[in-house]
Amino acid sequence: MALGRLQKVLISDSLDPCCREILQAGGLRVQEKPGLSKEELLREIRDCDGLIVRSATKVTADVLEAAERLQVVGRAGTGVDNVDVEAATRKGVLAPAGLSAAELTCGMILCLARQIPQAAASMKEGKWDRKKYMGMELNGKTLGVLGLGRIGREVATRMQAFGMKTIGYDPIITPETSAAFGVEQLPLEEIWPRCDFITVHTPLLASTMGLLNDSTFAKCRRGVQVVNCARGGIVDEGALLRALRSGQCGGAALDVFTQEPPKDRDLVNHPNVICCPHLGASTQEAQSRCGKEIAMQIVDMATGKGLAGTVNGQALSKAFAPQTKPWIALARALGSVLRTAGKQAQGSVQVCTQGTPLREAGSYLTPAVAAGMLAGGAQKDVTLVNALLLAQEAGLKVTTTHGDVAPEPDGSAGLLQVSLQGSPHRVVGTVQGSTPVLREINGATFKQPAPLTGPVLIYRAKACDPSTLPALTGLLGKVGVQLQSYHSSSTVGGEQWSVVGLSAPLSDLSELKPRVAEVFQLHL
């Protein structure tokens, strides 16, 4: 399933009418059916491209599997606990969610640093105790952000304005993408001892339950301050209380609890704990906008304006714009050429974007290269959403670098280079107009770049052998396939590469193989 045009959206929970109206105004067909049983949902979702839920509908792995055309699940409101994000990612379905808890998190950090609630309570008791509430400055302190989706990103950028150094961890978003908004990604084991403050912004999954526990608290800097405005259970409440009592944790700010409202009051009553009754989305603006915001996000995706706020595809916010689509096609094509020429889809692949126009393109070109590398393999339904996850599982590591200067004549457009590390295999391409083209393969350059669209035959043969092309045209004539374009490279080691555009793929290359060093076909 490739990400394509959205046509039909199902709203399965009760939402403000503006949600339906915005979707319809954006040209989408909308079905509103709140209160469906699971069996009814499984039937209704089969031909839908999008699904919008609040908290009642449980979007489980079997619901996602039944949704043959589904491209996006929108969660109106806070969190995505009722959406199986891991299953959605594996299937290549995007999961956007509304922005809500970022401002509250920032307020909690400020309150921890200056003990504002405790000082205010003391004043109401008639006291004037300036020494007791000695605070700390945020400037120069290190904030660890665990989960770099939309809310984690907003928290990081806001706290950078206070002079905080921001480090973080996210298993999906690339380090290059997080670096663009000022967050250095590190392994969790390196994050714990470096942080003055830690804030969590992950969904509650089996892998994030008890993310902060006795073991991780022991690795933290003594006196670390912890904020959880995401979901109760990400921070082990028993471990947090023990860390507070021992002084290993200097303070905690909690908006969420494992049980709500919490019956065990020991944590709530601790003097170094600031707590709220799950107020993350409790603003007038958040309540009125949740349906409107998710509808606008999906319309933006449908109309190619980009998609913000995904919890499992943060790097793809610009991947839906019309001007990026030829570059994504190029990245996929170069990945496919490299895999076939290198005869492997494992190892380390280096993606290098060159030229100012591609400065931020690595975030969506990297998964596109991975998708091309995996094309034709055992993995099915490879999309930009799940490509990096599937590549990792297949033993393929894809990294990205960027240089602002691209060699002429591609300086104004940009250049994309993909290489298989530890081998001579390298492909280079660009976009001319809206057509992806090949500039270089394994050191052999094309004076006239070769289009990488449709059925393409690529072969390497001796430069001094003039019989290869006539043999190919004879073969094409026999089977009724038209030669639509032909481009040959410079000579390297006495050999040339040729890229041939065809009207249809050839079913048999046996006549051509004795005349060439290697030959392969791709449908791009």
C-alpha positions as CSV (number, residue, x, y, z in Angstrom):
1,M,0.0,0.0,0.0
2,A,1.6,3.3,-1.1
3,L,0.6,6.6,0.2
4,G,-1.7,8.1,-2.4
5,R,-4.9,10.2,-2.8
6,L,-7.3,10.2,0.0
7,Q,-10.9,9.9,-1.0
8,K,-13.1,8.5,1.8
9,V,-12.9,9.1,5.6
10,L,-14.8,7.4,8.4
11,I,-15.5,9.3,11.6
12,S,-16.3,6.6,14.2
13,D,-16.6,8.7,17.3
14,S,-18.7,11.7,18.2
15,L,-17.0,15.0,17.1
16,D,-18.0,18.6,16.5
17,P,-19.8,19.0,13.1
18,C,-17.0,21.2,11.9
19,C,-14.8,18.1,11.5
20,R,-17.2,16.7,8.9
21,E,-17.7,20.1,7.2
22,I,-13.9,20.7,6.9
23,L,-13.3,17.3,5.4
24,Q,-16.2,17.7,2.9
25,A,-15.0,21.2,1.9
26,G,-11.6,19.6,1.2
27,G,-13.2,17.3,-1.3
28,L,-13.4,14.2,0.8
29,R,-16.3,11.8,1.1
30,V,-17.2,11.4,4.8
31,Q,-19.1,8.7,6.7
32,E,-20.1,9.5,10.3
33,K,-20.9,6.4,12.2
34,P,-20.2,6.8,16.0
35,G,-20.8,3.8,18.3
36,L,-19.8,1.0,16.0
37,S,-19.2,-2.4,17.4
38,K,-15.8,-4.0,16.6
39,E,-17.5,-6.2,14.0
40,E,-19.2,-3.2,12.4
41,L,-16.0,-1.3,12.3
42,L,-14.2,-4.1,10.6
43,R,-16.8,-4.1,7.9
44,E,-17.0,-0.3,7.5
45,I,-13.2,0.3,7.4
46,R,-12.4,-1.9,4.5
47,D,-12.8,0.7,1.7
48,C,-11.8,3.8,3.8
49,D,-8.6,5.8,3.2
50,G,-8.8,7.7,6.5
51,L,-10.2,7.1,10.0
52,I,-10.9,9.7,12.6
53,V,-11.5,8.7,16.3
54,R,-11.5,10.2,19.7
55,S,-11.0,7.8,22.7
56,A,-13.9,5.3,22.3
57,T,-12.8,3.5,19.1
58,K,-10.0,1.1,19.6
59,V,-7.8,1.0,16.5
60,T,-6.2,-2.4,17.0
61,A,-3.9,-4.4,14.8
62,D,-6.8,-6.5,13.4
63,V,-8.7,-3.3,12.5
64,L,-5.7,-2.0,10.7
65,E,-5.3,-5.3,8.9
66,A,-8.9,-5.2,7.7
67,A,-8.5,-1.7,6.4
68,E,-7.1,-2.5,2.9
69,R,-6.9,1.1,1.7
70,L,-6.2,2.9,5.0
71,Q,-3.5,5.6,4.9
72,V,-4.1,7.7,8.0
73,V,-5.7,7.3,11.4
74,G,-6.4,10.7,13.0
75,R,-6.9,10.9,16.8
76,A,-8.8,14.0,17.8
77,G,-7.6,15.1,21.2
78,T,-4.8,14.1,23.5
79,G,-2.7,10.9,23.1
80,V,-3.0,7.8,20.9
81,D,-3.3,5.1,23.5
82,N,-6.4,3.7,21.7
83,V,-4.4,3.4,18.4
84,D,-1.9,0.5,18.0
85,V,0.9,2.9,16.7
86,E,3.4,0.0,16.2
87,A,0.9,-1.9,14.0
88,A,0.0,1.3,12.1
89,T,3.7,2.0,11.4
90,R,4.3,-1.5,10.3
91,K,1.4,-1.3,7.9
92,G,2.5,2.1,6.7
93,V,-0.4,4.0,8.1
94,L,0.2,7.6,9.4
95,A,-1.2,8.5,12.8
96,P,-1.5,12.3,13.5
97,A,-2.7,13.6,16.8
98,G,-3.7,17.0,18.2
99,L,-1.2,19.4,19.9
100,S,-2.2,19.8,23.5
101,A,0.2,19.2,26.5
102,A,3.2,21.2,25.4
103,E,2.4,24.4,27.1
104,L,1.4,22.6,30.4
105,T,4.7,20.7,30.3
106,C,6.7,23.9,30.0
107,G,4.7,25.4,32.9
108,M,5.5,22.3,35.0
109,I,9.2,22.7,34.3
110,L,9.1,26.3,35.4
111,C,7.2,25.4,38.5
112,L,9.7,22.7,39.4
113,A,12.6,25.0,38.9
114,R,11.2,27.9,41.0
115,Q,8.9,25.9,43.4
116,I,6.1,28.3,42.4
117,P,3.1,26.2,43.7
118,Q,4.7,25.5,47.0
119,A,5.7,29.2,47.5
120,A,2.2,30.3,46.6
121,A,0.6,27.8,49.1
122,S,3.0,29.1,51.8
123,M,1.9,32.7,51.2
124,K,-1.7,31.7,51.5
125,E,-0.9,30.2,54.9
126,G,0.4,33.6,56.0
127,K,4.1,32.8,55.7
128,W,7.0,34.7,54.2
129,D,9.7,32.1,53.7
130,R,12.1,33.2,51.0
131,K,15.0,31.0,52.0
132,K,13.0,27.7,51.9
133,Y,12.0,28.2,48.3
134,M,15.4,28.8,46.8
135,G,15.1,27.8,43.1
136,M,17.3,27.2,40.2
137,E,17.8,28.8,36.8
138,L,16.9,26.9,33.7
139,N,19.6,28.6,31.6
140,G,22.4,26.2,31.0
141,K,20.5,23.2,32.3
142,T,20.0,20.0,30.2
143,L,16.5,18.8,29.4
144,G,16.0,15.2,28.2
145,V,12.9,14.8,26.0
146,L,11.8,11.2,25.6
147,G,9.6,11.1,22.5
148,L,10.2,13.7,19.8
149,G,6.8,13.8,18.2
150,R,4.8,17.0,17.8
151,I,4.5,17.7,21.6
152,G,8.0,16.7,22.4
153,R,9.3,18.9,19.6
154,E,7.2,21.9,20.8
155,V,8.4,21.5,24.4
156,A,12.0,21.3,23.2
157,T,11.8,24.5,21.1
158,R,10.0,26.4,23.8
159,M,12.5,25.5,26.5
160,Q,15.4,26.3,24.3
161,A,14.2,29.9,24.6
162,F,15.1,29.6,28.3
163,G,18.6,28.7,27.4
164,M,18.2,24.9,28.1
165,K,20.3,22.4,26.2
166,T,17.9,19.8,24.8
167,I,18.8,16.2,24.2
168,G,16.4,13.4,23.4
169,Y,15.5,9.9,22.2
170,D,12.9,8.7,19.7
171,P,13.1,5.3,18.0
172,I,11.4,6.5,14.8
173,I,12.4,10.1,14.0
174,T,15.9,10.4,12.6
175,P,18.8,12.2,14.4
176,E,19.1,14.6,11.4
177,T,15.4,15.6,11.7
178,S,15.7,16.2,15.5
179,A,18.9,18.2,15.0
180,A,17.0,20.5,12.7
181,F,14.9,21.6,15.8
182,G,17.8,21.7,18.2
183,V,17.6,18.3,19.9
184,E,20.7,16.0,19.9
185,Q,19.6,12.4,19.9
186,L,21.4,9.9,22.1
187,P,20.8,6.4,23.3
188,L,18.8,6.2,26.5
189,E,21.8,4.9,28.4
190,E,23.6,8.2,27.6
191,I,20.6,10.4,28.4
192,W,20.0,9.4,32.0
193,P,23.3,10.7,33.6
194,R,23.3,14.0,31.6
195,C,19.9,15.4,32.4
196,D,18.8,18.0,35.0
197,F,15.2,17.6,33.8
198,I,13.5,14.7,32.0
199,T,10.1,15.0,30.3
200,V,8.3,12.1,28.6
201,H,6.1,12.4,25.5
202,T,5.6,8.8,24.3
203,P,2.4,6.8,23.9
204,L,1.8,4.2,26.6
205,L,3.0,0.9,25.0
206,A,4.5,-2.3,26.4
207,S,7.9,-0.8,25.4
208,T,7.3,2.5,27.3
209,M,5.6,1.2,30.4
210,G,7.8,2.0,33.4
211,L,10.4,3.7,31.1
212,L,11.5,5.5,34.2
213,N,12.0,2.9,36.9
214,D,14.3,2.0,39.8
215,S,17.1,1.0,37.4
216,T,16.9,4.1,35.3
217,F,16.5,6.5,38.2
218,A,19.8,5.0,39.6
219,K,21.6,6.0,36.4
220,C,20.3,9.6,36.6
221,R,22.1,12.6,38.0
222,R,21.2,13.0,41.6
223,G,18.3,15.5,42.1
224,V,16.9,15.0,38.6
225,Q,13.5,16.6,38.0
226,V,10.9,14.6,36.2
227,V,7.8,15.7,34.3
228,N,5.0,13.5,33.0
229,C,2.1,15.2,31.1
230,A,1.8,12.3,28.6
231,R,0.3,9.1,30.1
232,G,0.2,7.5,33.5
233,G,2.5,4.4,33.7
234,I,5.4,5.7,31.6
235,V,7.0,6.7,34.9
236,D,6.8,3.9,37.5
237,E,5.0,5.6,40.4
238,G,6.5,3.4,43.1
239,A,10.0,3.9,41.8
240,L,9.4,7.7,41.5
241,L,8.3,7.8,45.2
242,R,11.3,5.8,46.3
243,A,13.6,8.2,44.3
244,L,11.9,11.2,45.8
245,R,12.3,9.9,49.3
246,S,16.0,9.1,48.8
247,G,16.8,12.4,47.1
248,Q,17.8,10.7,43.8
249,C,14.8,12.6,42.3
250,G,14.7,16.2,43.4
251,G,11.1,16.8,42.2
252,A,8.3,15.7,40.0
253,A,5.5,17.3,38.1
254,L,2.6,15.0,37.2
255,D,-0.5,15.6,35.2
256,V,-1.3,11.9,34.6
257,F,-1.5,8.8,36.9
258,T,-1.7,5.1,36.5
259,Q,-5.1,5.2,38.2
260,E,-7.2,8.4,37.8
261,P,-8.0,9.8,40.2
262,P,-5.2,8.3,42.2
263,K,-6.3,6.4,45.4
264,D,-2.8,6.1,46.8
265,R,-2.1,9.7,47.9
266,D,1.6,9.2,49.0
267,L,2.9,10.5,45.7
268,V,0.4,13.3,45.4
269,N,1.2,14.5,49.0
270,H,4.9,14.4,48.7
271,P,6.2,18.0,49.3
272,N,8.4,17.9,46.1
273,V,5.6,16.8,43.8
274,I,3.5,19.2,41.8
275,C,0.4,17.6,40.4
276,C,-2.7,18.4,38.3
277,P,-5.9,16.4,37.6
278,H,-5.1,15.5,34.0
279,L,-5.3,19.0,32.6
280,G,-3.2,18.5,29.4
281,A,-6.1,19.3,27.0
282,S,-8.2,21.2,29.5
283,T,-8.1,24.6,27.8
284,Q,-11.0,26.3,26.0
285,E,-9.0,26.4,22.8
286,A,-8.0,22.7,22.9
287,Q,-11.6,21.5,23.5
288,S,-13.0,23.5,20.6
289,R,-10.2,22.7,18.2
290,C,-9.6,19.0,18.5
291,G,-12.0,17.9,15.8
292,K,-11.2,21.0,13.6
293,E,-7.5,20.5,13.9
294,I,-7.4,16.8,13.0
295,A,-9.7,17.5,10.0
296,M,-7.5,20.2,8.8
297,Q,-4.4,18.0,9.1
298,I,-6.0,15.3,7.0
299,V,-7.2,17.8,4.4
300,D,-3.7,19.1,4.2
301,M,-2.4,15.6,3.6
302,A,-5.1,15.0,0.9
303,T,-4.3,18.2,-0.9
304,G,-0.6,17.8,-0.8
305,K,0.1,20.7,1.6
306,G,2.1,18.5,4.1
307,L,1.2,16.7,7.3
308,A,2.1,17.9,10.8
309,G,1.7,16.2,14.1
310,T,2.2,12.5,13.2
311,V,3.3,10.3,16.1
312,N,4.8,7.7,13.7
313,G,6.0,9.8,10.7
314,Q,7.2,13.1,12.1
315,A,9.8,13.4,9.4
316,L,7.3,13.2,6.6
317,S,5.6,16.6,7.2
318,K,6.9,17.9,3.9
319,A,6.7,14.7,1.9
320,F,3.2,15.4,0.5
321,A,4.0,18.7,-1.2
322,P,3.9,18.5,-5.0
323,Q,7.4,19.7,-5.5
324,T,8.8,16.9,-3.3
325,K,7.1,14.1,-5.1
326,P,9.7,13.9,-8.0
327,W,12.5,13.8,-5.5
328,I,10.8,11.0,-3.6
329,A,10.4,9.1,-6.9
330,L,14.1,9.7,-7.6
331,A,15.2,8.4,-4.1
332,R,13.1,5.3,-4.5
333,A,14.5,4.7,-8.0
334,L,18.1,5.2,-6.9
335,G,17.5,2.8,-4.0
336,S,16.2,0.2,-6.4
337,V,19.1,0.7,-8.9
338,L,21.7,0.4,-6.0
339,R,20.0,-2.7,-4.6
340,T,20.0,-4.4,-8.0
341,A,23.5,-3.3,-9.1
342,G,24.9,-4.2,-5.6
343,K,23.0,-7.4,-5.5
344,Q,22.1,-6.9,-1.9
345,A,19.6,-5.2,0.4
346,Q,21.7,-5.4,3.5
347,G,24.6,-3.4,5.0
348,S,25.1,0.3,5.4
349,V,23.7,2.8,2.9
350,Q,24.8,6.4,2.9
351,V,22.4,9.0,1.5
352,C,23.9,12.4,0.7
353,T,21.8,15.4,-0.3
354,Q,23.7,18.2,-2.0
355,G,22.5,21.8,-2.7
356,T,20.6,24.3,-0.6
357,P,17.1,23.2,-2.0
358,L,17.6,19.8,-0.4
359,R,18.8,21.0,3.0
360,E,15.9,19.5,4.9
361,A,15.0,16.9,2.3
362,G,16.9,14.0,4.0
363,S,14.0,13.4,6.4
364,Y,11.8,12.1,3.6
365,L,14.4,11.1,1.0
366,T,16.0,8.7,3.5
367,P,12.9,6.5,4.0
368,A,12.3,6.7,0.2
369,V,15.8,5.3,-0.5
370,A,15.1,2.6,2.0
371,A,11.8,1.8,0.3
372,G,13.6,1.5,-3.0
373,M,16.2,-0.8,-1.5
374,L,13.5,-3.1,-0.1
375,A,11.4,-3.1,-3.3
376,G,10.9,-6.5,-4.7
377,G,12.0,-8.2,-1.5
378,A,10.2,-10.2,1.1
379,Q,8.7,-7.1,2.7
380,K,5.3,-6.0,1.3
381,D,3.5,-2.7,1.5
382,V,6.7,-0.7,2.0
383,T,5.9,3.0,2.4
384,L,7.7,6.1,3.7
385,V,6.1,5.5,7.1
386,N,7.4,2.0,7.7
387,A,10.5,1.8,5.4
388,L,13.1,2.6,8.0
389,L,11.6,0.2,10.5
390,L,11.5,-2.6,7.9
391,A,15.0,-1.7,6.7
392,Q,16.3,-2.1,10.2
393,E,14.7,-5.5,10.6
394,A,16.1,-6.5,7.2
395,G,19.7,-5.6,8.3
396,L,19.9,-2.4,6.3
397,K,21.2,0.7,8.0
398,V,20.5,4.0,6.2
399,T,22.3,7.2,7.2
400,T,22.1,10.7,5.8
401,T,24.5,13.7,5.3
402,H,24.1,17.0,3.6
403,G,26.3,19.5,1.8
404,D,25.0,22.9,0.8
405,V,27.0,23.0,-2.4
406,A,26.1,20.8,-5.4
407,P,28.4,20.5,-8.4
408,E,27.2,22.2,-11.6
409,P,25.1,21.9,-13.6
410,D,22.8,20.8,-10.8
411,G,23.7,23.5,-8.3
412,S,20.3,25.2,-8.4
413,A,18.2,22.0,-8.3
414,G,20.3,19.8,-6.0
415,L,21.8,16.4,-6.3
416,L,21.1,13.1,-4.5
417,Q,23.9,10.5,-4.0
418,V,23.3,7.0,-2.6
419,S,26.2,4.6,-1.9
420,L,26.6,1.2,-0.5
421,Q,29.4,1.5,2.0
422,G,32.3,-0.9,1.7
423,S,31.7,-1.4,-2.0
424,P,32.2,0.6,-5.3
425,H,28.5,0.8,-5.8
426,R,27.2,4.4,-6.0
427,V,24.4,6.1,-7.9
428,V,23.8,9.8,-8.3
429,G,20.6,11.6,-9.6
430,T,18.7,14.8,-9.8
431,V,15.3,16.0,-10.9
432,Q,14.8,17.8,-14.3
433,G,11.5,19.5,-14.4
434,S,9.4,16.8,-12.7
435,T,11.4,13.8,-14.0
436,P,13.9,11.9,-11.9
437,V,17.1,11.3,-13.8
438,L,20.3,9.3,-13.3
439,R,23.6,11.3,-13.4
440,E,26.1,8.6,-12.4
441,I,26.4,4.9,-11.6
442,N,29.6,3.4,-10.1
443,G,31.8,6.3,-11.3
444,A,30.4,6.3,-14.9
445,T,28.7,9.6,-15.7
446,F,25.9,10.4,-18.1
447,K,26.5,13.5,-20.2
448,Q,22.7,13.5,-20.9
449,P,21.0,12.3,-17.7
450,A,18.9,9.1,-18.1
451,P,15.2,9.3,-17.1
452,L,14.3,6.8,-14.3
453,T,10.6,6.3,-15.0
454,G,8.5,3.4,-16.2
455,P,10.1,0.1,-17.4
456,V,13.9,0.6,-17.5
457,L,16.6,-1.8,-18.8
458,I,20.1,-1.1,-17.4
459,Y,23.2,-2.9,-18.7
460,R,27.0,-2.7,-18.5
461,A,29.0,-3.8,-21.6
462,K,32.4,-3.3,-23.3
463,A,32.6,0.2,-24.8
464,C,34.4,-1.2,-27.9
465,D,31.6,-3.7,-28.7
466,P,29.2,-2.0,-31.2
467,S,26.9,-5.0,-31.5
468,T,25.1,-4.7,-28.2
469,L,22.7,-2.0,-29.1
470,P,21.7,-3.6,-32.5
471,A,21.1,-6.9,-30.7
472,L,18.9,-5.2,-28.2
473,T,16.8,-3.4,-30.8
474,G,16.5,-6.7,-32.7
475,L,15.2,-8.3,-29.5
476,L,12.8,-5.5,-28.9
477,G,11.4,-5.8,-32.5
478,K,10.8,-9.5,-32.1
479,V,8.7,-9.1,-28.9
480,G,7.0,-5.9,-30.0
481,V,8.5,-3.6,-27.3
482,Q,9.3,-0.1,-28.2
483,L,12.6,1.6,-27.3
484,Q,11.6,5.0,-25.8
485,S,14.9,6.4,-24.7
486,Y,18.6,5.4,-24.8
487,H,21.4,6.9,-22.7
488,S,25.0,5.7,-22.4
489,S,27.6,6.7,-19.8
490,S,31.3,7.7,-20.0
491,T,33.8,4.8,-20.2
492,V,35.2,3.4,-17.0
493,G,37.7,0.5,-17.2
494,G,36.8,0.0,-20.9
495,E,33.1,-0.4,-20.1
496,Q,29.9,1.7,-20.4
497,W,26.6,1.7,-18.7
498,S,23.4,2.1,-20.7
499,V,20.0,3.0,-19.5
500,V,17.1,2.1,-21.9
501,G,13.5,3.3,-21.5
502,L,11.0,0.7,-22.7
503,S,7.3,0.7,-23.5
504,A,7.0,-2.6,-21.5
505,P,9.3,-4.9,-19.6
506,L,11.1,-7.7,-21.4
507,S,10.0,-11.2,-20.3
508,D,13.3,-12.8,-21.2
509,L,16.9,-11.4,-21.2
510,S,18.7,-14.6,-22.1
511,E,19.5,-13.4,-25.7
512,L,21.1,-10.2,-24.2
513,K,23.1,-11.7,-21.3
514,P,26.0,-13.2,-23.4
515,R,26.7,-9.8,-24.9
516,V,26.9,-7.8,-21.6
517,A,28.8,-7.9,-18.3
518,E,25.5,-7.4,-16.4
519,V,21.9,-6.5,-17.1
520,F,18.8,-5.9,-15.1
521,Q,15.3,-4.5,-15.4
522,L,13.3,-2.2,-13.1
523,H,9.8,-0.8,-13.2
524,L,10.1,2.7,-11.7
